[in-house]
Short mmCIF file of C-alpha atoms in Angstrom, two decimals:
data_model
loop_
_atom_site.label_atom_id
_atom_site.label_comp_id
_atom_site.label_asym_id
_atom_site.label_seq_id
_atom_site.Cartn_x
_atom_site.Cartn_y
_atom_site.Cartn_z
CA UNK A 23 -2.20 8.78 -38.24
CA UNK A 24 -3.54 11.91 -36.68
CA UNK A 25 -1.18 14.29 -34.85
CA UNK A 26 -1.54 17.76 -33.41
CA UNK A 27 0.67 20.02 -31.33
CA UNK A 28 -0.03 23.02 -29.17
CA UNK A 29 2.09 25.32 -27.02
CA UNK A 30 1.15 25.06 -23.36
CA UNK A 31 2.45 27.25 -20.58
CA UNK A 32 3.17 25.04 -17.55
CA UNK A 33 2.61 27.87 -15.05
CA UNK A 34 -0.33 30.19 -14.37
CA UNK A 35 -1.24 32.37 -17.34
CA UNK A 36 -4.01 34.64 -18.58
CA UNK A 37 -6.30 33.12 -21.17
CA UNK A 38 -8.08 35.05 -23.86
CA UNK A 39 -11.11 37.14 -23.00
CA UNK A 40 -14.20 35.12 -22.33
CA UNK A 41 -14.50 31.52 -21.18
CA UNK A 42 -12.28 28.88 -22.69
CA UNK A 43 -14.20 25.80 -23.66
CA UNK A 44 -12.27 22.68 -22.82
CA UNK A 45 -13.44 20.18 -25.39
CA UNK A 46 -13.69 16.80 -23.76
CA UNK A 47 -14.43 14.46 -26.59
CA UNK A 48 -13.87 10.76 -26.15
CA UNK A 49 -10.50 11.09 -27.88
CA UNK A 50 -9.20 14.01 -25.82
CA UNK A 51 -10.77 13.92 -22.37
CA UNK A 52 -7.65 13.24 -20.25
CA UNK A 53 -5.34 15.79 -21.84
CA UNK A 54 -7.94 18.51 -21.43
CA UNK A 55 -8.36 17.84 -17.69
CA UNK A 56 -4.60 17.84 -17.31
CA UNK A 57 -4.18 21.03 -19.34
CA UNK A 58 -6.31 22.91 -16.80
CA UNK A 59 -4.18 21.55 -13.95
CA UNK A 60 -1.02 22.62 -15.76
CA UNK A 61 -2.36 26.12 -16.37
CA UNK A 62 -3.23 26.63 -12.72
CA UNK A 63 0.19 25.26 -11.71
CA UNK A 64 0.99 21.57 -11.60
CA UNK A 65 3.06 22.00 -8.41
CA UNK A 66 1.39 24.99 -6.80
CA UNK A 67 0.38 25.69 -3.21
CA UNK A 68 -2.83 23.67 -3.48
CA UNK A 69 -0.99 20.54 -4.64
CA UNK A 70 1.61 20.92 -1.90
CA UNK A 71 -1.02 21.27 0.82
CA UNK A 72 -3.04 18.35 -0.54
CA UNK A 73 0.14 16.26 -0.70
CA UNK A 74 0.91 17.09 2.94
CA UNK A 75 -2.63 16.25 4.08
CA UNK A 76 -2.55 12.91 2.28
CA UNK A 77 0.88 12.10 3.70
CA UNK A 78 -0.28 12.74 7.27
CA UNK A 79 -3.31 10.50 6.74
CA UNK A 80 -1.16 7.78 5.20
CA UNK A 81 1.36 8.02 8.04
CA UNK A 82 -1.28 7.83 10.78
CA UNK A 83 -2.66 4.48 9.59
CA UNK A 84 0.29 2.77 7.86
CA UNK A 85 1.72 1.18 11.02
CA UNK A 86 -1.45 -0.87 11.52
CA UNK A 87 -0.06 -3.31 8.95
CA UNK A 88 2.78 -4.37 11.25
CA UNK A 89 1.28 -3.66 14.67
CA UNK A 90 0.97 -7.40 15.33
CA UNK A 91 4.69 -7.87 14.69
CA UNK A 92 5.10 -6.55 18.23
CA UNK A 93 1.63 -7.07 19.71
CA UNK A 94 1.59 -10.77 18.74
CA UNK A 95 5.32 -11.46 19.03
CA UNK A 96 6.52 -14.88 20.19
CA UNK A 97 9.48 -14.12 22.49
CA UNK A 98 12.27 -16.52 23.59
CA UNK A 99 11.71 -18.94 26.47
CA UNK A 100 13.79 -20.36 29.29
CA UNK A 101 13.73 -23.53 31.42
CA UNK A 102 12.71 -22.84 35.02
CA UNK A 103 12.29 -26.43 36.20
CA UNK A 104 14.53 -29.47 35.99
CA UNK A 105 12.16 -32.41 36.35
CA UNK A 106 12.86 -33.45 32.73
CA UNK A 107 16.20 -34.54 31.36
CA UNK A 108 16.15 -31.73 28.79
CA UNK A 109 15.67 -28.92 31.30
CA UNK A 110 18.12 -30.50 33.68
CA UNK A 111 20.78 -30.22 30.99
CA UNK A 112 19.67 -26.78 29.74
CA UNK A 113 18.50 -25.11 32.96
CA UNK A 114 18.68 -21.30 32.59
CA UNK A 115 19.41 -21.43 28.85
CA UNK A 116 17.45 -19.02 26.64
CA UNK A 117 15.97 -20.48 23.45
CA UNK A 118 15.08 -18.04 20.67
CA UNK A 119 13.39 -18.73 17.36
CA UNK A 120 16.67 -19.52 15.57
CA UNK A 121 17.50 -22.32 18.00
CA UNK A 122 16.89 -25.91 16.89
CA UNK A 123 15.23 -26.64 20.24
CA UNK A 124 12.87 -23.65 20.15
CA UNK A 125 9.83 -25.94 19.79
CA UNK A 126 11.11 -28.37 22.40
CA UNK A 127 8.92 -26.67 24.98
CA UNK A 128 5.89 -28.27 23.32
CA UNK A 129 6.98 -31.62 24.74
CA UNK A 130 7.68 -30.22 28.22
CA UNK A 131 5.38 -29.71 31.16
CA UNK A 132 4.08 -26.11 31.12
CA UNK A 133 5.52 -25.51 34.61
CA UNK A 134 9.05 -26.24 33.36
CA UNK A 135 9.43 -23.19 31.15
CA UNK A 136 8.41 -19.54 30.91
CA UNK A 137 8.72 -16.67 28.45
CA UNK A 138 11.65 -14.28 28.84
CA UNK A 139 9.17 -11.40 28.49
CA UNK A 140 6.45 -10.40 30.96
CA UNK A 141 2.91 -11.70 30.46
CA UNK A 142 1.46 -8.37 29.15
CA UNK A 143 4.24 -8.19 26.51
CA UNK A 144 2.13 -9.60 23.67
CA UNK A 145 -1.07 -11.45 22.88
CA UNK A 146 0.99 -14.63 22.57
CA UNK A 147 2.43 -14.38 26.09
CA UNK A 148 -0.86 -13.33 27.66
CA UNK A 149 -3.01 -16.00 26.00
CA UNK A 150 -0.23 -18.60 25.63
CA UNK A 151 -0.65 -18.98 21.85
CA UNK A 152 2.19 -21.43 21.23
CA UNK A 153 2.64 -25.07 20.15
CA UNK A 154 -0.84 -26.36 19.21
CA UNK A 155 -2.10 -22.73 19.23
CA UNK A 156 0.50 -21.46 16.73
CA UNK A 157 -2.17 -21.26 14.05
CA UNK A 158 -4.24 -18.85 16.17
CA UNK A 159 -1.30 -16.48 16.48
CA UNK A 160 -0.82 -16.61 12.70
CA UNK A 161 -4.56 -16.09 12.18
CA UNK A 162 -4.49 -12.92 14.31
CA UNK A 163 -1.88 -11.48 11.96
CA UNK A 164 -3.64 -12.80 8.85
CA UNK A 165 -7.05 -11.47 9.99
CA UNK A 166 -5.91 -7.92 9.32
CA UNK A 167 -5.13 -8.69 5.68
CA UNK A 168 -8.25 -10.79 5.21
CA UNK A 169 -10.32 -7.87 6.46
CA UNK A 170 -8.38 -5.53 4.18
CA UNK A 171 -9.27 -7.64 1.16
CA UNK A 172 -12.94 -8.25 1.96
CA UNK A 173 -13.63 -4.70 3.14
CA UNK A 174 -11.85 -3.22 0.18
CA UNK A 175 -14.39 -4.73 -2.22
CA UNK A 176 -17.20 -2.66 -0.70
CA UNK A 177 -15.06 0.43 -0.14
CA UNK A 178 -14.18 0.51 -3.83
CA UNK A 179 -17.83 0.64 -4.79
CA UNK A 180 -18.45 3.25 -2.09
CA UNK A 181 -15.59 5.49 -3.26
CA UNK A 182 -16.55 5.28 -6.93
CA UNK A 183 -20.24 5.90 -6.15
CA UNK A 184 -20.17 8.53 -3.38
CA UNK A 185 -16.69 9.97 -3.73
CA UNK A 186 -13.20 9.61 -2.31
CA UNK A 187 -13.49 12.27 0.39
CA UNK A 188 -16.63 10.92 2.07
CA UNK A 189 -15.22 7.40 2.05
CA UNK A 190 -11.96 8.58 3.60
CA UNK A 191 -13.71 10.45 6.41
CA UNK A 192 -15.88 7.47 7.34
CA UNK A 193 -12.94 5.06 7.25
CA UNK A 194 -10.71 7.14 9.52
CA UNK A 195 -13.49 7.56 12.07
CA UNK A 196 -14.19 3.82 12.18
CA UNK A 197 -10.48 3.02 12.31
CA UNK A 198 -10.06 5.00 15.52
CA UNK A 199 -13.05 3.27 17.13
CA UNK A 200 -11.89 -0.25 16.25
CA UNK A 201 -8.24 0.36 17.10
CA UNK A 202 -9.01 1.88 20.49
CA UNK A 203 -11.43 -0.94 21.33
CA UNK A 204 -8.75 -3.55 20.53
CA UNK A 205 -6.81 -2.62 23.66
CA UNK A 206 -9.75 -3.80 25.84
CA UNK A 207 -10.25 -7.26 24.35
CA UNK A 208 -9.80 -10.37 26.48
CA UNK A 209 -10.40 -13.28 24.09
CA UNK A 210 -8.78 -14.52 20.88
CA UNK A 211 -12.00 -14.30 18.85
CA UNK A 212 -12.42 -10.65 19.84
CA UNK A 213 -8.88 -9.86 18.70
CA UNK A 214 -9.42 -11.66 15.39
CA UNK A 215 -12.73 -9.87 14.77
CA UNK A 216 -11.38 -6.41 15.54
CA UNK A 217 -8.19 -6.94 13.54
CA UNK A 218 -10.39 -7.94 10.59
CA UNK A 219 -12.41 -4.74 10.92
CA UNK A 220 -9.24 -2.67 11.36
CA UNK A 221 -7.83 -4.25 8.22
CA UNK A 222 -10.97 -3.39 6.25
CA UNK A 223 -10.88 0.32 7.09
CA UNK A 224 -7.06 0.60 6.97
CA UNK A 225 -7.03 -0.75 3.43
CA UNK A 226 -9.77 1.68 2.48
CA UNK A 227 -7.85 4.63 3.89
CA UNK A 228 -4.58 3.77 2.16
CA UNK A 229 -6.22 2.94 -1.16
CA UNK A 230 -8.51 5.97 -1.32
CA UNK A 231 -5.85 8.47 -0.24
CA UNK A 232 -3.50 7.19 -2.98
CA UNK A 233 -6.19 7.41 -5.67
CA UNK A 234 -7.26 10.86 -4.44
CA UNK A 235 -3.74 12.28 -4.49
CA UNK A 236 -3.04 10.78 -7.92
CA UNK A 237 -6.20 12.35 -9.30
CA UNK A 238 -5.00 15.78 -8.17
CA UNK A 239 -1.80 15.28 -10.18
CA UNK A 240 -0.86 15.62 -13.84
CA UNK A 241 0.73 12.52 -15.44
CA UNK A 242 4.33 13.76 -15.34
CA UNK A 243 4.07 14.55 -11.60
CA UNK A 244 2.08 11.49 -10.60
CA UNK A 245 5.05 9.20 -9.99
CA UNK A 246 6.69 11.79 -7.75
CA UNK A 247 3.53 12.48 -5.74
CA UNK A 248 2.63 8.81 -5.36
CA UNK A 249 6.09 7.61 -4.38
CA UNK A 250 6.53 10.39 -1.81
CA UNK A 251 3.20 9.31 -0.35
CA UNK A 252 4.35 5.67 -0.27
CA UNK A 253 7.52 6.73 1.57
CA UNK A 254 5.28 7.46 4.57
CA UNK A 255 4.69 3.72 4.97
CA UNK A 256 8.21 2.79 6.15
CA UNK A 257 8.42 6.01 8.17
CA UNK A 258 5.25 5.01 9.99
CA UNK A 259 6.68 1.56 10.71
CA UNK A 260 9.92 3.07 12.02
CA UNK A 261 7.87 5.24 14.39
CA UNK A 262 5.94 2.12 15.44
CA UNK A 263 9.25 0.46 16.36
CA UNK A 264 10.23 3.44 18.50
CA UNK A 265 6.90 3.42 20.35
CA UNK A 266 7.02 -0.37 20.77
CA UNK A 267 10.58 -0.22 22.11
CA UNK A 268 9.54 2.08 24.96
CA UNK A 269 6.08 0.58 25.51
CA UNK A 270 6.39 -3.19 26.03
CA UNK A 271 2.72 -3.90 26.80
CA UNK A 272 0.59 -4.74 23.76
CA UNK A 273 -2.64 -3.22 25.10
CA UNK A 274 -1.08 0.19 25.71
CA UNK A 275 0.68 0.00 22.35
CA UNK A 276 -2.67 -0.50 20.60
CA UNK A 277 -4.19 2.38 22.55
CA UNK A 278 -1.39 4.87 21.87
CA UNK A 279 -1.27 4.11 18.16
CA UNK A 280 -5.01 4.80 17.77
CA UNK A 281 -4.83 8.49 18.74
CA UNK A 282 -3.25 9.87 15.50
CA UNK A 283 -6.38 8.86 13.59
CA UNK A 284 -8.39 11.55 15.38
CA UNK A 285 -6.10 14.21 13.96
CA UNK A 286 -6.26 12.68 10.47
CA UNK A 287 -10.06 12.56 10.62
CA UNK A 288 -10.18 16.31 11.33
CA UNK A 289 -7.83 16.98 8.41
CA UNK A 290 -10.22 15.34 5.94
CA UNK A 291 -12.47 18.41 6.18
CA UNK A 292 -9.70 20.38 4.45
CA UNK A 293 -9.49 17.95 1.50
CA UNK A 294 -10.86 18.91 -1.89
CA UNK A 295 -12.97 16.45 -3.82
CA UNK A 296 -11.36 14.80 -6.82
CA UNK A 297 -12.06 16.88 -9.96
CA UNK A 298 -11.56 13.77 -12.10
CA UNK A 299 -14.13 11.76 -10.15
CA UNK A 300 -16.58 14.67 -10.22
CA UNK A 301 -16.16 15.02 -13.97
CA UNK A 302 -16.41 11.27 -14.63
CA UNK A 303 -19.59 11.22 -12.50
CA UNK A 304 -21.19 13.91 -14.61
CA UNK A 305 -20.79 16.64 -11.98
CA UNK A 306 -19.02 19.02 -14.34
CA UNK A 307 -19.84 22.28 -12.56
CA UNK A 308 -18.52 20.91 -9.25
CA UNK A 309 -15.34 19.79 -10.97
CA UNK A 310 -14.92 23.32 -12.32
CA UNK A 311 -15.39 24.78 -8.83
CA UNK A 312 -12.68 22.53 -7.41
CA UNK A 313 -10.27 23.57 -10.16
CA UNK A 314 -11.07 27.25 -9.57
CA UNK A 315 -10.43 26.78 -5.84
CA UNK A 316 -7.05 25.26 -6.63
CA UNK A 317 -6.25 28.09 -9.04
CA UNK A 318 -7.15 30.69 -6.40
CA UNK A 319 -5.01 28.99 -3.77
CA UNK A 320 -2.14 28.82 -6.26
CA UNK A 321 -2.48 32.60 -6.67
CA UNK A 322 -3.04 32.36 -10.40
CA UNK A 323 -4.22 35.36 -12.32
CA UNK A 324 -7.94 34.86 -12.95
CA UNK A 325 -8.88 32.85 -16.02
CA UNK A 326 -12.10 31.31 -17.21
CA UNK A 327 -12.72 27.84 -18.56
CA UNK A 328 -15.66 25.56 -19.17
CA UNK A 329 -15.50 21.78 -19.10
CA UNK A 330 -17.82 20.60 -21.84
CA UNK A 331 -19.44 17.34 -20.85
CA UNK A 332 -18.41 14.57 -23.20
CA UNK A 333 -21.05 12.49 -24.89
CA UNK A 334 -19.09 9.35 -23.95
CA UNK A 335 -19.51 10.04 -20.23
CA UNK A 336 -22.98 9.38 -18.84
CA UNK A 337 -23.80 10.82 -15.46
CA UNK A 338 -25.86 7.81 -14.44
CA UNK A 339 -23.68 5.15 -16.05
CA UNK A 340 -22.27 3.13 -13.15
CA UNK A 341 -20.00 0.18 -13.64
CA UNK A 342 -19.53 -2.82 -11.38
CA UNK A 343 -16.91 -5.49 -10.75
CA UNK A 344 -18.79 -7.70 -13.20
CA UNK A 345 -18.08 -5.23 -16.01
CA UNK A 346 -14.47 -5.06 -14.96
CA UNK A 347 -13.92 -8.81 -14.85
CA UNK A 348 -16.18 -10.30 -17.50
CA UNK A 349 -16.68 -7.75 -20.28
CA UNK A 350 -14.27 -9.52 -22.59
CA UNK A 351 -11.31 -11.89 -22.52
CA UNK A 352 -8.67 -9.17 -22.94
CA UNK A 353 -9.92 -7.30 -19.88
CA UNK A 354 -10.03 -10.52 -17.87
CA UNK A 355 -6.41 -11.24 -18.80
CA UNK A 356 -5.45 -7.66 -17.96
CA UNK A 357 -6.99 -7.89 -14.50
CA UNK A 358 -5.69 -11.44 -13.86
CA UNK A 359 -2.08 -10.47 -14.62
CA UNK A 360 -2.34 -7.54 -12.23
CA UNK A 361 -4.08 -9.72 -9.65
CA UNK A 362 -1.16 -12.14 -9.49
CA UNK A 363 1.42 -9.34 -9.48
CA UNK A 364 -0.25 -7.68 -6.52
CA UNK A 365 -0.64 -11.05 -4.78
CA UNK A 366 3.11 -11.54 -5.12
CA UNK A 367 3.84 -8.05 -3.78
CA UNK A 368 1.71 -8.63 -0.70
CA UNK A 369 3.09 -12.08 0.05
CA UNK A 370 6.76 -11.20 -0.42
CA UNK A 371 6.69 -7.73 1.17
CA UNK A 372 5.02 -8.86 4.39
CA UNK A 373 6.68 -12.26 4.32
CA UNK A 374 10.17 -10.73 4.38
CA UNK A 375 9.13 -8.32 7.14
CA UNK A 376 7.60 -11.02 9.34
CA UNK A 377 10.58 -13.31 8.77
CA UNK A 378 12.87 -10.61 10.21
CA UNK A 379 11.84 -11.80 13.67
CA UNK A 380 13.23 -15.24 12.78
CA UNK A 381 16.69 -13.99 11.80
CA UNK A 382 17.94 -14.02 15.40
CA UNK A 383 19.04 -11.16 17.62
CA UNK A 384 16.97 -8.16 18.72
CA UNK A 385 13.53 -7.99 17.08
CA UNK A 386 13.46 -4.18 17.20
CA UNK A 387 16.83 -3.84 15.45
CA UNK A 388 15.97 -6.46 12.82
CA UNK A 389 12.63 -4.87 11.99
CA UNK A 390 14.03 -1.34 11.80
CA UNK A 391 16.95 -2.41 9.58
CA UNK A 392 14.64 -4.35 7.29
CA UNK A 393 12.22 -1.42 7.15
CA UNK A 394 15.05 0.96 6.24
CA UNK A 395 15.32 -0.99 3.00
CA UNK A 396 11.93 0.45 2.02
CA UNK A 397 13.08 4.07 1.97
CA UNK A 398 15.57 4.01 -0.95
CA UNK A 399 13.06 1.84 -2.81
CA UNK A 400 10.57 4.72 -2.99
CA UNK A 401 13.10 7.09 -4.53
CA UNK A 402 14.31 4.42 -6.95
CA UNK A 403 10.69 3.99 -8.05
CA UNK A 404 10.34 7.71 -8.78
CA UNK A 405 13.41 7.75 -11.02
CA UNK A 406 13.08 4.43 -12.82
CA UNK A 407 9.31 4.67 -13.41
CA UNK A 408 9.75 7.89 -15.35
CA UNK A 409 13.10 7.07 -16.96
CA UNK A 410 12.60 3.44 -17.97
CA UNK A 411 8.83 3.00 -17.66
CA UNK A 412 6.47 1.30 -15.25
CA UNK A 413 6.78 -2.14 -16.82
CA UNK A 414 10.57 -2.43 -16.76
CA UNK A 415 10.70 -1.03 -13.22
CA UNK A 416 8.23 -3.54 -11.76
CA UNK A 417 9.36 -6.65 -13.61
CA UNK A 418 13.10 -6.09 -13.10
CA UNK A 419 12.45 -5.47 -9.37
CA UNK A 420 10.60 -8.78 -9.09
CA UNK A 421 13.51 -10.55 -10.77
CA UNK A 422 16.14 -8.96 -8.51
CA UNK A 423 14.01 -9.70 -5.44
CA UNK A 424 13.80 -13.34 -6.48
CA UNK A 425 17.60 -13.55 -6.71
CA UNK A 426 18.09 -11.97 -3.28
CA UNK A 427 15.52 -14.22 -1.57
CA UNK A 428 17.13 -17.24 -3.12
CA UNK A 429 20.42 -16.02 -1.67
CA UNK A 430 18.90 -15.83 1.84
CA UNK A 431 17.66 -19.41 1.57
CA UNK A 432 21.13 -20.53 0.45
CA UNK A 433 23.03 -19.07 3.44
CA UNK A 434 24.35 -22.05 5.46
CA UNK A 435 23.13 -22.23 9.04
CA UNK A 436 26.64 -22.98 10.27
CA UNK A 437 28.04 -19.83 8.67
CA UNK A 438 29.57 -17.65 11.40
CA UNK A 439 28.20 -14.37 10.03
CA UNK A 440 24.98 -15.85 8.69
CA UNK A 441 22.66 -13.52 10.64
CA UNK A 442 24.43 -10.39 9.35
CA UNK A 443 24.32 -11.66 5.76
CA UNK A 444 20.62 -12.53 6.06
CA UNK A 445 19.73 -9.13 7.52
CA UNK A 446 21.63 -7.32 4.75
CA UNK A 447 20.03 -9.46 2.05
CA UNK A 448 16.62 -8.90 3.67
CA UNK A 449 17.17 -5.15 3.40
CA UNK A 450 17.88 -5.53 -0.32
CA UNK A 451 14.88 -7.83 -0.68
CA UNK A 452 12.60 -5.27 0.98
CA UNK A 453 14.05 -2.56 -1.24
CA UNK A 454 13.37 -4.45 -4.47
CA UNK A 455 9.89 -5.64 -3.52
CA UNK A 456 9.04 -2.11 -2.38
CA UNK A 457 10.08 -0.79 -5.80
CA UNK A 458 7.80 -3.38 -7.40
CA UNK A 459 4.96 -2.53 -4.99
CA UNK A 460 5.28 1.23 -5.51
CA UNK A 461 5.60 0.82 -9.26
CA UNK A 462 2.51 -1.38 -9.38
CA UNK A 463 0.47 1.26 -7.54
CA UNK A 464 1.32 3.77 -10.24
CA UNK A 465 1.03 1.25 -13.07
CA UNK A 466 -2.41 -0.05 -12.09
CA UNK A 467 -3.68 3.48 -11.46
CA UNK A 468 -2.91 4.33 -15.08
CA UNK A 469 -4.26 1.06 -16.51
CA UNK A 470 -7.72 1.44 -14.93
CA UNK A 471 -9.96 4.29 -16.17
CA UNK A 472 -11.42 6.85 -13.75
CA UNK A 473 -14.95 5.43 -13.81
CA UNK A 474 -13.76 2.11 -12.33
CA UNK A 475 -10.37 3.13 -10.95
CA UNK A 476 -11.16 2.66 -7.27
CA UNK A 477 -12.85 -0.66 -7.98
CA UNK A 478 -9.90 -1.78 -10.09
CA UNK A 479 -7.41 -0.69 -7.47
CA UNK A 480 -9.56 -2.44 -4.86
CA UNK A 481 -9.33 -5.73 -6.76
CA UNK A 482 -5.57 -5.29 -6.78
CA UNK A 483 -5.62 -4.58 -3.06
CA UNK A 484 -7.68 -7.71 -2.50
CA UNK A 485 -5.03 -9.72 -4.36
CA UNK A 486 -2.27 -8.12 -2.30
CA UNK A 487 -4.13 -8.88 0.94
CA UNK A 488 -4.61 -12.51 -0.04
CA UNK A 489 -0.84 -12.65 -0.42
CA UNK A 490 -0.34 -10.76 2.84
CA UNK A 491 -2.74 -13.05 4.71
CA UNK A 492 -0.82 -16.05 3.38
CA UNK A 493 2.55 -14.73 4.57
CA UNK A 494 2.09 -15.38 8.34
CA UNK A 495 1.26 -19.02 7.67
CA UNK A 496 4.24 -19.38 5.33
CA UNK A 497 6.51 -17.84 7.96
CA UNK A 498 5.10 -19.96 10.80
CA UNK A 499 4.13 -23.30 9.27
CA UNK A 500 6.75 -23.70 6.54
CA UNK A 501 9.44 -22.34 8.82
CA UNK A 502 8.68 -25.12 11.29
CA UNK A 503 9.20 -27.71 8.55
CA UNK A 504 12.44 -26.29 7.13
CA UNK A 505 13.89 -22.89 8.08
CA UNK A 506 14.88 -21.69 4.54
CA UNK A 507 11.58 -22.90 3.00
CA UNK A 508 9.67 -19.57 3.37
CA UNK A 509 12.38 -17.74 1.43
CA UNK A 510 12.45 -20.46 -1.23
CA UNK A 511 8.69 -20.10 -1.74
CA UNK A 512 8.89 -16.30 -1.92
CA UNK A 513 11.74 -16.61 -4.41
CA UNK A 514 9.57 -18.69 -6.75
CA UNK A 515 6.56 -16.39 -6.33
CA UNK A 516 8.65 -13.33 -7.27
CA UNK A 517 10.11 -15.03 -10.32
CA UNK A 518 6.67 -16.04 -11.60
CA UNK A 519 5.39 -12.48 -11.06
CA UNK A 520 8.18 -11.15 -13.28
CA UNK A 521 7.09 -13.53 -16.04
CA UNK A 522 3.32 -12.95 -15.76
CA UNK A 523 3.73 -9.15 -15.85
CA UNK A 524 4.91 -9.34 -19.46
CA UNK A 525 1.23 -9.48 -20.48
CA UNK A 526 0.55 -5.96 -19.12
CA UNK A 527 0.90 -2.81 -21.27
CA UNK A 528 3.35 0.02 -20.63
CA UNK A 529 1.60 3.22 -19.47
CA UNK A 530 4.51 5.62 -19.08
CA UNK A 531 3.88 8.85 -21.02
CA UNK A 532 0.42 7.60 -21.93
CA UNK A 533 -2.76 9.59 -21.36
CA UNK A 534 -4.63 8.19 -18.36
CA UNK A 535 -7.85 6.40 -19.26
CA UNK A 536 -11.06 8.15 -18.24
CA UNK A 537 -13.98 6.17 -19.71
CA UNK A 538 -14.70 2.47 -19.65
CA UNK A 539 -14.35 2.40 -23.42
CA UNK A 540 -10.74 3.54 -23.01
CA UNK A 541 -9.91 0.04 -21.77
CA UNK A 542 -9.96 -1.21 -25.35
CA UNK A 543 -9.18 2.05 -27.15
CA UNK A 544 -5.72 2.69 -28.51
CA UNK A 545 -3.45 4.48 -26.05
CA UNK A 546 -2.61 8.10 -26.68
CA UNK A 547 0.95 9.20 -26.09
CA UNK A 548 1.35 12.36 -24.07
CA UNK A 549 4.81 13.69 -23.47
CA UNK A 550 6.28 17.06 -22.61
CA UNK A 551 9.27 17.92 -24.77
CA UNK A 552 12.04 20.44 -24.08
CA UNK A 553 9.97 23.28 -25.53
CA UNK A 554 7.07 22.43 -23.23
CA UNK A 555 4.87 21.23 -26.09
CA UNK A 556 2.25 18.56 -25.79
CA UNK A 557 2.26 15.85 -28.43
CA UNK A 558 -0.87 13.74 -28.67
CA UNK A 559 -1.17 10.78 -31.00
CA UNK A 560 -3.96 8.28 -31.55
CA UNK A 561 -1.42 5.59 -32.32
CA UNK A 562 0.60 3.42 -29.99
CA UNK A 563 4.10 4.63 -29.19
#
C-alpha cells in the first residue's frame, strides 16, 4: 500500500522561485488540480462571484418546472343550470378536486356548469381540457419533462465537446425565445411543442450550471456550493407563486416569467470556462489561464505553476454514451442503479408537488407550504453528505420519504383534520425527497469522470425526467381511480430506490475521477485533517 503526505496551505501563498510543475499522472491528476485551487483560495472572491452568477442563472429558469401548476390548473366548478336532477339539488354549490362529485360534470350538459375562475385563468379553462380531455392537460405538463430528457441527451454531448459556457449561453437564449412565444399560442399542439422545447433547454441550463459550479470547487467545498445552488430551486418556485397569485392570466404569467432569462444570458459573458473540462480536453494552457485569472481575482500573491499534460489524457479522445453504457457489465450496473434512483427522485419530487393541488383548500397556499419543505432539505444535504457520506444520506432519505408517503395514503378521508395532516406530511415528504435529489446530484457528479461527466449527468437527468413526465399521469389517472393510490405508488417507488442504491459506491472524501479509466480504477481517499494535511492512498478506505 502506497501512502504519501504533504503539507498544503489552504490559502494563497508564495511558491518557490520558478514555475512549479504540477505532475498530473494517471494516479494523481485530481489532487493536483485541486491543490492549485486550494493555493489560490478555495473560497476566494472568484469562487464567490461564480457562485452568485450560477445562482442567478439557476433561479431565473428553475420555476419553469412548475409553471404549468398554475398555467394548466384545473379549478373548481359550479352548477349554473338546474335542468338535471343533480344540479337542481346542488345549484350554486362549488365542487373542488377533493369532492367525490368533482367529475360529475362529465355527465352533465356543458351549459349546466362553469369554472369558478375566469376563462383566461389557465390553459384548462380556456381550452376546456377536462373529462375526456384530461389526458391532454396531463400531457402539457409531461411534455416539459419529456423535452428535458430528450434534449438533455444532445446537450450533454454538446457540453462535453464544446464546453459548458458555450452550451449555457445558447440554452438561455433559446429558453427566452421559446418561453416568450408560449404566451401567444392558441392551440393545444402548439403548447405541447413549445413546452417540450422549453423543457429541453431548461434541463440543459440547470444541468450545465451545476456541473460548471462543481468543477470550480474543491471536493471539500463541493457539497456546500452545490446545495446552495440547489436552494435556488424552491426560492424560484416561491417567487413563481407570488407572481401567479397577483397575475391570474396564464398568458401574461408565461410572458412575465420569460424576462429574467435575458439578464441571465448577459451574465454568461462573465463566466469563466471550466478549468477541469479544459484540462480533460487537452487544452492545458487555457486551463492554466483560467486558474491564473481566478488567482488574480482572489488577490493572491503571484505564483507560477505548470500543468503537465498526463499521458492518460488524450486531447482527441472523445467518449460517447455507448462507452458509458456498454463498456463492461460493472459500468452498466453502475449507470442502471443511478438511472433508477434519479427516476425515483423525479417521479416522487414532482408527484408530491403536483398532488398538492389535490389536497383541498387554496392552491397557492398548498404549493407554497409544500415548497417550503424543500428549503431545510438543502441544508440537511450539506451537513449529512459531508458528515455521514453521500450514500447514507440518499438512501436514508428515500426510506424516510417512503414512510411519510405511506402515511399520507393512510390518512382517512373522514378525518376532520385530514387536509392539515396531509399538507404537513407532504412538507416532510418534499424535504426528504429533496435531500435525496440534492445528494444524488453530488453523488453522481463524483461517480462520473470529467471526460464523460456531463453525458453521465445527462443520462441521470433523462431518468429523472422520465419519472417527472410520469408524475402528472399518476396524479391525474390513478387519482381518478382511487384518491390515495398516487401516494401508495410513490411510496413503493421510494422504497425500491433505497434498496437499489446499495449497489452504488460511496464517494465522500474520495478523489473525483478525471479519466475514463478511473471508472474501474481503485478510488483514492483524499481528506483534510486537523493539521491541513492531504492524505492520498491508492487503496479503498
